[in-house]
Amino acid sequence: MRRPGFTVDPWDPGYAAAVAVEAMAELEGSSAELELEVEVPADQWRPITPAPGTAVPKVLLIADGVRRIDARVWVDGAEGEMPAAGIAASYAAGIVRCVPGGDTPASLAAVEVRRALFSSAPSAPEAATDLAVYQAEQSGDGGLDDLSLALQRRLTELEVTLAIDYRAESGEDDLLLVDGPLRGRTHLPRTVGYVKTHHTSYLPKPQAAVVPALTRGQRTPVFRMGTSWQRHAWYVKLPVRSQAPWAGIARCEAGADLSGPEVAALADAITLVLPSLAGVDYKDPRAPQNLVPIGGLEKLLRHRLGDPGLLYRALRSAATRS
């Protein structure tokens, strides 16, 4: 039986990228089911400042990941079958360890890089190049959105694995902050999702009016939100010079299984920690929401992915040999 091969599409993989998974999750929110009285009655919403003496975590772990499509490919099918579309992708995840209020600088706790060839072909080969090996991953119908979602799932799984393994080894009293929505990670204890961009306001007008009224280091009351999945959420104000209504606003998420007092304590703890980690505008165009440790980790992870031009040429050479 002929071993399946693959062909690299000459179109630049940087063009016509699928909508980010985070963006798609946000767009679902227009019909979100809300429970506004998790922490206070709906008619008593106001900016909340964490009380003096609020416990902050001894260690804050920040998990993030990056992904990149190195080439679009066509995977040969069985005799008489059409080739299947695919993507050769690199992805990496890492964890930064921070000590809130301490003199110890943030340090890299864990990092891992993986590569995979995603396609709908049941007998897709791995793509072994001179620089790296892309493991075969079968995924759905082979549409670009489906392939991109499969890549995002693998990246999320890698972030979860790194966090679980590091926590098991360190045994520290920590709080884990993951960049992006908490989807796929709600089972992790003491974990907060961190969403930097907003495509819609989930709150009704009376409660939404509290968000632009926040000042540095304040948050909204916690509410429960349900789209295709359930979670608690709240908005936090980071230090920012702009006077735009939503400038410096980030949304945090926590598991739906937490009680009201548990999630309120978690919200206070992360609200106290975040302002000291906020990005600065002269260094980062996504400041202040793009936290300094996140920006540094993303830069390191992209470097670890390797040179995209070299990997693209290596994939074309491997395809020719196959």
mmCIF file of C-alpha atoms in Angstrom:
data_model
loop_
_atom_site.group_PDB
_atom_site.id
_atom_site.type_symbol
_atom_site.label_atom_id
_atom_site.label_comp_id
_atom_site.label_asym_id
_atom_site.label_seq_id
_atom_site.Cartn_x
_atom_site.Cartn_y
_atom_site.Cartn_z
ATOM 1 C CA MET A 1 0.000 0.000 0.000
ATOM 2 C CA ARG A 2 1.310 3.432 -0.933
ATOM 3 C CA ARG A 3 2.299 5.536 2.087
ATOM 4 C CA PRO A 4 0.355 8.822 2.104
ATOM 5 C CA GLY A 5 2.360 11.954 1.444
ATOM 6 C CA PHE A 6 1.604 15.636 1.589
ATOM 7 C CA THR A 7 2.022 18.788 -0.471
ATOM 8 C CA VAL A 8 2.603 22.300 0.845
ATOM 9 C CA ASP A 9 0.198 24.983 -0.376
ATOM 10 C CA PRO A 10 2.277 27.925 -1.739
ATOM 11 C CA TRP A 11 -0.143 30.508 -0.305
ATOM 12 C CA ASP A 12 1.382 32.388 2.663
ATOM 13 C CA PRO A 13 -0.105 30.873 5.856
ATOM 14 C CA GLY A 14 -0.158 34.334 7.456
ATOM 15 C CA TYR A 15 -3.074 35.389 5.238
ATOM 16 C CA ALA A 16 -6.775 34.630 5.696
ATOM 17 C CA ALA A 17 -6.286 33.218 9.181
ATOM 18 C CA ALA A 18 -9.347 31.898 10.962
ATOM 19 C CA VAL A 19 -11.000 34.062 13.569
ATOM 20 C CA ALA A 20 -9.252 33.623 16.910
ATOM 21 C CA VAL A 21 -10.874 31.102 19.208
ATOM 22 C CA GLU A 22 -11.058 33.758 21.931
ATOM 23 C CA ALA A 23 -12.976 36.055 19.572
ATOM 24 C CA MET A 24 -15.466 33.342 18.631
ATOM 25 C CA ALA A 25 -16.109 32.573 22.275
ATOM 26 C CA GLU A 26 -16.743 36.259 22.940
ATOM 27 C CA LEU A 27 -19.180 36.619 20.028
ATOM 28 C CA GLU A 28 -21.348 33.871 21.502
ATOM 29 C CA GLY A 29 -22.013 36.119 24.466
ATOM 30 C CA SER A 30 -24.787 38.191 22.874
ATOM 31 C CA SER A 31 -27.368 35.741 24.194
ATOM 32 C CA ALA A 32 -25.625 34.908 27.470
ATOM 33 C CA GLU A 33 -27.728 33.851 30.435
ATOM 34 C CA LEU A 34 -26.818 35.968 33.464
ATOM 35 C CA GLU A 35 -27.153 35.627 37.215
ATOM 36 C CA LEU A 36 -26.361 39.076 38.583
ATOM 37 C CA GLU A 37 -26.891 38.477 42.317
ATOM 38 C CA VAL A 38 -24.027 36.099 43.049
ATOM 39 C CA GLU A 39 -22.382 38.649 45.358
ATOM 40 C CA VAL A 40 -24.792 41.586 45.820
ATOM 41 C CA PRO A 41 -28.384 42.345 44.760
ATOM 42 C CA ALA A 42 -28.637 43.530 41.164
ATOM 43 C CA ASP A 43 -29.924 46.978 42.198
ATOM 44 C CA GLN A 44 -26.934 47.490 44.534
ATOM 45 C CA TRP A 45 -24.141 47.047 42.013
ATOM 46 C CA ARG A 46 -21.245 49.453 42.599
ATOM 47 C CA PRO A 47 -17.453 49.451 42.215
ATOM 48 C CA ILE A 48 -15.812 47.171 44.794
ATOM 49 C CA THR A 49 -12.419 47.841 46.359
ATOM 50 C CA PRO A 50 -10.869 44.758 48.004
ATOM 51 C CA ALA A 51 -10.940 45.172 51.768
ATOM 52 C CA PRO A 52 -7.715 45.833 53.704
ATOM 53 C CA GLY A 53 -6.205 42.566 54.852
ATOM 54 C CA THR A 54 -7.497 40.635 51.843
ATOM 55 C CA ALA A 55 -5.271 37.578 51.440
ATOM 56 C CA VAL A 56 -3.199 37.507 48.276
ATOM 57 C CA PRO A 57 -1.561 34.364 46.929
ATOM 58 C CA LYS A 58 2.026 33.716 47.979
ATOM 59 C CA VAL A 59 2.754 32.693 44.398
ATOM 60 C CA LEU A 60 1.003 33.710 41.171
ATOM 61 C CA LEU A 61 1.472 31.381 38.209
ATOM 62 C CA ILE A 62 0.683 32.805 34.774
ATOM 63 C CA ALA A 63 0.077 30.352 31.930
ATOM 64 C CA ASP A 64 -0.033 31.311 28.281
ATOM 65 C CA GLY A 65 0.521 29.786 24.893
ATOM 66 C CA VAL A 66 1.179 30.789 21.304
ATOM 67 C CA ARG A 67 0.494 29.036 18.027
ATOM 68 C CA ARG A 68 1.471 29.520 14.418
ATOM 69 C CA ILE A 69 0.518 27.918 11.106
ATOM 70 C CA ASP A 70 3.812 27.133 9.405
ATOM 71 C CA ALA A 71 2.243 25.915 6.151
ATOM 72 C CA ARG A 72 -1.043 24.848 4.643
ATOM 73 C CA VAL A 73 -0.761 21.365 3.207
ATOM 74 C CA TRP A 74 -2.654 18.769 1.195
ATOM 75 C CA VAL A 75 -2.534 15.212 2.504
ATOM 76 C CA ASP A 76 -2.788 12.441 -0.082
ATOM 77 C CA GLY A 77 -5.845 10.230 0.308
ATOM 78 C CA ALA A 78 -6.274 6.546 -0.419
ATOM 79 C CA GLU A 79 -6.354 5.427 -4.054
ATOM 80 C CA GLY A 80 -9.136 7.289 -5.858
ATOM 81 C CA GLU A 81 -9.805 9.725 -3.000
ATOM 82 C CA MET A 82 -9.327 13.475 -3.047
ATOM 83 C CA PRO A 83 -6.445 14.969 -1.049
ATOM 84 C CA ALA A 84 -7.414 16.391 2.352
ATOM 85 C CA ALA A 85 -6.597 19.947 3.368
ATOM 86 C CA GLY A 86 -4.407 20.362 6.419
ATOM 87 C CA ILE A 87 -2.108 22.668 8.333
ATOM 88 C CA ALA A 88 1.396 22.142 9.652
ATOM 89 C CA ALA A 89 1.500 24.096 12.901
ATOM 90 C CA SER A 90 3.858 24.885 15.757
ATOM 91 C CA TYR A 91 2.573 25.677 19.236
ATOM 92 C CA ALA A 92 4.140 26.323 22.618
ATOM 93 C CA ALA A 93 2.974 26.867 26.188
ATOM 94 C CA GLY A 94 4.749 28.191 29.238
ATOM 95 C CA ILE A 95 4.298 29.171 32.864
ATOM 96 C CA VAL A 96 5.777 32.210 34.614
ATOM 97 C CA ARG A 97 6.140 32.219 38.409
ATOM 98 C CA CYS A 98 5.605 35.546 40.189
ATOM 99 C CA VAL A 99 5.764 36.446 43.893
ATOM 100 C CA PRO A 100 3.236 39.271 44.514
ATOM 101 C CA GLY A 101 4.772 42.074 46.520
ATOM 102 C CA GLY A 102 8.143 40.355 46.679
ATOM 103 C CA ASP A 103 11.564 41.373 45.435
ATOM 104 C CA THR A 104 12.022 38.200 43.404
ATOM 105 C CA PRO A 105 11.599 38.876 39.670
ATOM 106 C CA ALA A 106 9.261 36.740 37.604
ATOM 107 C CA SER A 107 10.891 33.514 36.478
ATOM 108 C CA LEU A 108 10.160 30.929 33.812
ATOM 109 C CA ALA A 109 8.756 27.828 35.526
ATOM 110 C CA ALA A 110 7.952 25.601 32.546
ATOM 111 C CA VAL A 111 7.930 25.689 28.759
ATOM 112 C CA GLU A 112 7.254 23.163 26.001
ATOM 113 C CA VAL A 113 7.104 23.352 22.200
ATOM 114 C CA ARG A 114 5.178 20.937 19.993
ATOM 115 C CA ARG A 115 4.457 20.625 16.279
ATOM 116 C CA ALA A 116 1.670 18.805 14.489
ATOM 117 C CA LEU A 117 0.144 18.258 11.064
ATOM 118 C CA PHE A 118 -3.644 18.565 11.368
ATOM 119 C CA SER A 119 -5.934 17.140 8.681
ATOM 120 C CA SER A 120 -9.103 15.101 8.254
ATOM 121 C CA ALA A 121 -7.198 12.269 6.564
ATOM 122 C CA PRO A 122 -7.472 9.081 8.666
ATOM 123 C CA SER A 123 -4.059 7.865 7.493
ATOM 124 C CA ALA A 124 -2.183 11.154 7.502
ATOM 125 C CA PRO A 125 1.580 10.789 7.893
ATOM 126 C CA GLU A 126 3.799 12.671 10.246
ATOM 127 C CA ALA A 127 5.799 15.345 8.477
ATOM 128 C CA ALA A 128 9.436 14.602 9.220
ATOM 129 C CA THR A 129 11.636 17.506 8.115
ATOM 130 C CA ASP A 130 15.324 18.210 8.597
ATOM 131 C CA LEU A 131 14.452 20.710 11.362
ATOM 132 C CA ALA A 132 11.448 19.240 13.158
ATOM 133 C CA VAL A 133 8.860 16.482 13.127
ATOM 134 C CA TYR A 134 5.157 17.379 12.861
ATOM 135 C CA GLN A 135 3.085 14.650 14.500
ATOM 136 C CA ALA A 136 -0.072 13.604 12.621
ATOM 137 C CA GLU A 137 -3.364 14.774 14.151
ATOM 138 C CA GLN A 138 -6.737 13.838 12.660
ATOM 139 C CA SER A 139 -9.373 16.545 12.924
ATOM 140 C CA GLY A 140 -12.991 16.802 11.844
ATOM 141 C CA ASP A 141 -13.972 17.820 8.327
ATOM 142 C CA GLY A 142 -10.722 19.521 7.361
ATOM 143 C CA GLY A 143 -12.155 23.027 7.049
ATOM 144 C CA LEU A 144 -9.786 25.796 8.094
ATOM 145 C CA ASP A 145 -11.941 26.791 11.074
ATOM 146 C CA ASP A 146 -12.080 23.166 12.206
ATOM 147 C CA LEU A 147 -8.322 22.757 11.839
ATOM 148 C CA SER A 148 -7.694 25.976 13.746
ATOM 149 C CA LEU A 149 -9.973 24.839 16.570
ATOM 150 C CA ALA A 150 -8.145 21.513 16.746
ATOM 151 C CA LEU A 151 -4.869 23.376 17.046
ATOM 152 C CA GLN A 152 -6.305 25.569 19.817
ATOM 153 C CA ARG A 153 -7.553 22.487 21.701
ATOM 154 C CA ARG A 154 -4.076 20.957 21.624
ATOM 155 C CA LEU A 155 -2.575 24.233 22.862
ATOM 156 C CA THR A 156 -5.088 24.411 25.736
ATOM 157 C CA GLU A 157 -4.348 20.801 26.663
ATOM 158 C CA LEU A 158 -0.636 21.576 26.748
ATOM 159 C CA GLU A 159 -1.183 24.587 29.034
ATOM 160 C CA VAL A 160 -3.297 22.429 31.376
ATOM 161 C CA THR A 161 -0.692 19.650 31.450
ATOM 162 C CA LEU A 162 2.129 22.066 32.253
ATOM 163 C CA ALA A 163 0.118 23.688 35.049
ATOM 164 C CA ILE A 164 -0.909 20.384 36.633
ATOM 165 C CA ASP A 165 2.616 18.973 36.478
ATOM 166 C CA TYR A 166 4.269 22.106 37.869
ATOM 167 C CA ARG A 167 1.773 22.415 40.711
ATOM 168 C CA ALA A 168 2.236 18.755 41.623
ATOM 169 C CA GLU A 169 6.011 19.188 41.791
ATOM 170 C CA SER A 170 6.142 22.541 43.615
ATOM 171 C CA GLY A 171 3.362 22.062 46.178
ATOM 172 C CA GLU A 172 3.141 25.854 46.595
ATOM 173 C CA ASP A 173 0.180 27.902 47.790
ATOM 174 C CA ASP A 174 -0.504 29.465 44.412
ATOM 175 C CA LEU A 175 -3.123 31.062 42.211
ATOM 176 C CA LEU A 176 -3.061 30.273 38.488
ATOM 177 C CA LEU A 177 -3.911 32.955 35.929
ATOM 178 C CA VAL A 178 -4.475 31.717 32.382
ATOM 179 C CA ASP A 179 -4.415 34.140 29.469
ATOM 180 C CA GLY A 180 -7.769 34.007 27.703
ATOM 181 C CA PRO A 181 -11.190 32.573 28.568
ATOM 182 C CA LEU A 182 -11.311 29.743 31.099
ATOM 183 C CA ARG A 183 -12.992 27.354 28.651
ATOM 184 C CA GLY A 184 -11.412 23.898 28.874
ATOM 185 C CA ARG A 185 -9.688 24.755 32.163
ATOM 186 C CA THR A 186 -12.597 25.239 34.587
ATOM 187 C CA HIS A 187 -11.624 22.039 36.434
ATOM 188 C CA LEU A 188 -8.312 23.506 37.596
ATOM 189 C CA PRO A 189 -8.423 24.660 41.250
ATOM 190 C CA ARG A 190 -7.596 28.263 42.220
ATOM 191 C CA THR A 191 -7.586 29.314 38.580
ATOM 192 C CA VAL A 192 -8.704 32.560 36.925
ATOM 193 C CA GLY A 193 -9.166 33.218 33.221
ATOM 194 C CA TYR A 194 -7.963 36.612 32.015
ATOM 195 C CA VAL A 195 -9.665 38.184 28.979
ATOM 196 C CA LYS A 196 -8.033 41.318 27.549
ATOM 197 C CA THR A 197 -10.383 42.221 24.697
ATOM 198 C CA HIS A 198 -14.136 42.771 24.600
ATOM 199 C CA HIS A 199 -16.466 42.200 21.676
ATOM 200 C CA THR A 200 -19.667 42.831 23.584
ATOM 201 C CA SER A 201 -20.846 43.949 26.993
ATOM 202 C CA TYR A 202 -22.555 41.011 28.625
ATOM 203 C CA LEU A 203 -24.231 43.088 31.323
ATOM 204 C CA PRO A 204 -27.601 44.893 31.207
ATOM 205 C CA LYS A 205 -27.340 48.701 31.093
ATOM 206 C CA PRO A 206 -27.712 49.372 34.855
ATOM 207 C CA GLN A 207 -24.890 46.963 35.727
ATOM 208 C CA ALA A 208 -22.800 47.790 32.633
ATOM 209 C CA ALA A 209 -22.692 51.406 33.831
ATOM 210 C CA VAL A 210 -20.573 50.253 36.788
ATOM 211 C CA VAL A 211 -17.707 49.178 34.487
ATOM 212 C CA PRO A 212 -16.627 52.683 33.284
ATOM 213 C CA ALA A 213 -17.084 53.943 36.857
ATOM 214 C CA LEU A 214 -14.282 51.678 38.113
ATOM 215 C CA THR A 215 -11.011 53.230 39.210
ATOM 216 C CA ARG A 216 -7.593 51.582 39.455
ATOM 217 C CA GLY A 217 -7.675 48.437 41.566
ATOM 218 C CA GLN A 218 -11.467 48.169 41.669
ATOM 219 C CA ARG A 219 -13.757 45.503 40.281
ATOM 220 C CA THR A 220 -17.414 44.922 39.566
ATOM 221 C CA PRO A 221 -19.443 42.491 41.635
ATOM 222 C CA VAL A 222 -19.186 38.871 40.526
ATOM 223 C CA PHE A 223 -21.864 37.547 38.184
ATOM 224 C CA ARG A 224 -22.519 34.139 36.691
ATOM 225 C CA MET A 225 -22.578 33.836 32.924
ATOM 226 C CA GLY A 226 -23.666 31.059 30.602
ATOM 227 C CA THR A 227 -23.194 30.814 26.844
ATOM 228 C CA SER A 228 -22.230 27.377 25.585
ATOM 229 C CA TRP A 229 -20.546 26.899 28.987
ATOM 230 C CA GLN A 230 -20.942 28.240 32.509
ATOM 231 C CA ARG A 231 -18.540 30.407 34.542
ATOM 232 C CA HIS A 232 -18.357 33.234 37.059
ATOM 233 C CA ALA A 233 -17.023 36.567 35.825
ATOM 234 C CA TRP A 234 -16.170 40.103 36.893
ATOM 235 C CA TYR A 235 -14.483 43.165 35.397
ATOM 236 C CA VAL A 236 -11.273 44.714 36.779
ATOM 237 C CA LYS A 237 -9.754 48.172 36.227
ATOM 238 C CA LEU A 238 -6.001 48.388 35.634
ATOM 239 C CA PRO A 239 -3.915 51.572 35.844
ATOM 240 C CA VAL A 240 -4.184 53.531 32.602
ATOM 241 C CA ARG A 241 -3.778 57.168 31.513
ATOM 242 C CA SER A 242 -6.579 57.100 28.935
ATOM 243 C CA GLN A 243 -9.975 58.409 29.958
ATOM 244 C CA ALA A 244 -11.883 56.240 27.479
ATOM 245 C CA PRO A 245 -14.784 54.474 29.273
ATOM 246 C CA TRP A 246 -13.419 50.936 28.907
ATOM 247 C CA ALA A 247 -9.706 51.758 28.906
ATOM 248 C CA GLY A 248 -7.752 49.435 31.180
ATOM 249 C CA ILE A 249 -10.679 47.059 31.664
ATOM 250 C CA ALA A 250 -10.105 43.302 31.736
ATOM 251 C CA ARG A 251 -12.606 40.531 32.395
ATOM 252 C CA CYS A 252 -11.773 37.707 34.769
ATOM 253 C CA GLU A 253 -13.435 34.295 34.870
ATOM 254 C CA ALA A 254 -13.622 31.532 37.473
ATOM 255 C CA GLY A 255 -15.263 28.120 37.658
ATOM 256 C CA ALA A 256 -19.048 27.903 37.931
ATOM 257 C CA ASP A 257 -18.783 25.357 40.760
ATOM 258 C CA LEU A 258 -17.412 27.902 43.257
ATOM 259 C CA SER A 259 -19.706 29.293 45.964
ATOM 260 C CA GLY A 260 -20.443 33.010 46.161
ATOM 261 C CA PRO A 261 -18.003 33.653 49.046
ATOM 262 C CA GLU A 262 -15.283 31.546 47.377
ATOM 263 C CA VAL A 263 -15.442 33.359 44.066
ATOM 264 C CA ALA A 264 -15.662 36.765 45.780
ATOM 265 C CA ALA A 265 -12.474 36.017 47.737
ATOM 266 C CA LEU A 266 -10.774 34.889 44.535
ATOM 267 C CA ALA A 267 -11.925 38.059 42.757
ATOM 268 C CA ASP A 268 -10.546 40.264 45.553
ATOM 269 C CA ALA A 269 -7.198 38.449 45.539
ATOM 270 C CA ILE A 270 -6.623 38.774 41.799
ATOM 271 C CA THR A 271 -7.849 42.387 41.795
ATOM 272 C CA LEU A 272 -5.168 43.270 44.343
ATOM 273 C CA VAL A 273 -2.430 41.540 42.338
ATOM 274 C CA LEU A 274 -3.145 42.622 38.746
ATOM 275 C CA PRO A 275 -2.390 46.394 38.879
ATOM 276 C CA SER A 276 1.266 45.795 39.775
ATOM 277 C CA LEU A 277 1.644 43.563 36.694
ATOM 278 C CA ALA A 278 -0.060 45.888 34.191
ATOM 279 C CA GLY A 279 1.734 46.631 30.929
ATOM 280 C CA VAL A 280 2.979 50.130 30.130
ATOM 281 C CA ASP A 281 1.998 51.898 26.914
ATOM 282 C CA TYR A 282 5.476 53.012 25.831
ATOM 283 C CA LYS A 283 6.571 49.368 25.729
ATOM 284 C CA ASP A 284 3.425 47.516 24.670
ATOM 285 C CA PRO A 285 0.611 48.739 22.368
ATOM 286 C CA ARG A 286 -1.757 46.370 24.189
ATOM 287 C CA ALA A 287 -1.059 47.946 27.584
ATOM 288 C CA PRO A 288 -2.216 47.892 30.278
ATOM 289 C CA GLN A 289 -4.281 44.744 29.743
ATOM 290 C CA ASN A 290 -1.356 42.811 28.316
ATOM 291 C CA LEU A 291 0.387 42.112 31.606
ATOM 292 C CA VAL A 292 4.176 42.412 31.695
ATOM 293 C CA PRO A 293 4.725 38.683 32.463
ATOM 294 C CA ILE A 294 2.351 37.704 29.659
ATOM 295 C CA GLY A 295 4.095 39.950 27.141
ATOM 296 C CA GLY A 296 7.493 38.570 28.119
ATOM 297 C CA LEU A 297 6.302 34.978 28.008
ATOM 298 C CA GLU A 298 4.675 35.409 24.590
ATOM 299 C CA LYS A 299 7.899 36.884 23.206
ATOM 300 C CA LEU A 300 9.935 33.965 24.539
ATOM 301 C CA LEU A 301 7.465 31.372 23.262
ATOM 302 C CA ARG A 302 7.397 32.872 19.761
ATOM 303 C CA HIS A 303 11.181 32.713 19.724
ATOM 304 C CA ARG A 304 11.031 29.057 20.780
ATOM 305 C CA LEU A 305 8.721 28.284 17.841
ATOM 306 C CA GLY A 306 11.673 28.819 15.508
ATOM 307 C CA ASP A 307 12.126 30.702 12.275
ATOM 308 C CA PRO A 308 8.929 30.388 10.171
ATOM 309 C CA GLY A 309 10.792 30.805 6.874
ATOM 310 C CA LEU A 310 13.237 28.016 7.635
ATOM 311 C CA LEU A 311 10.463 25.694 8.806
ATOM 312 C CA TYR A 312 8.398 26.458 5.699
ATOM 313 C CA ARG A 313 11.311 25.585 3.415
ATOM 314 C CA ALA A 314 11.997 22.438 5.430
ATOM 315 C CA LEU A 315 8.366 21.370 4.998
ATOM 316 C CA ARG A 316 8.530 21.935 1.238
ATOM 317 C CA SER A 317 11.720 19.886 1.018
ATOM 318 C CA ALA A 318 10.178 17.064 3.047
ATOM 319 C CA ALA A 319 7.062 17.141 0.867
ATOM 320 C CA THR A 320 9.201 16.807 -2.257
ATOM 321 C CA ARG A 321 10.972 13.779 -0.806
ATOM 322 C CA SER A 322 7.668 12.153 0.194
#
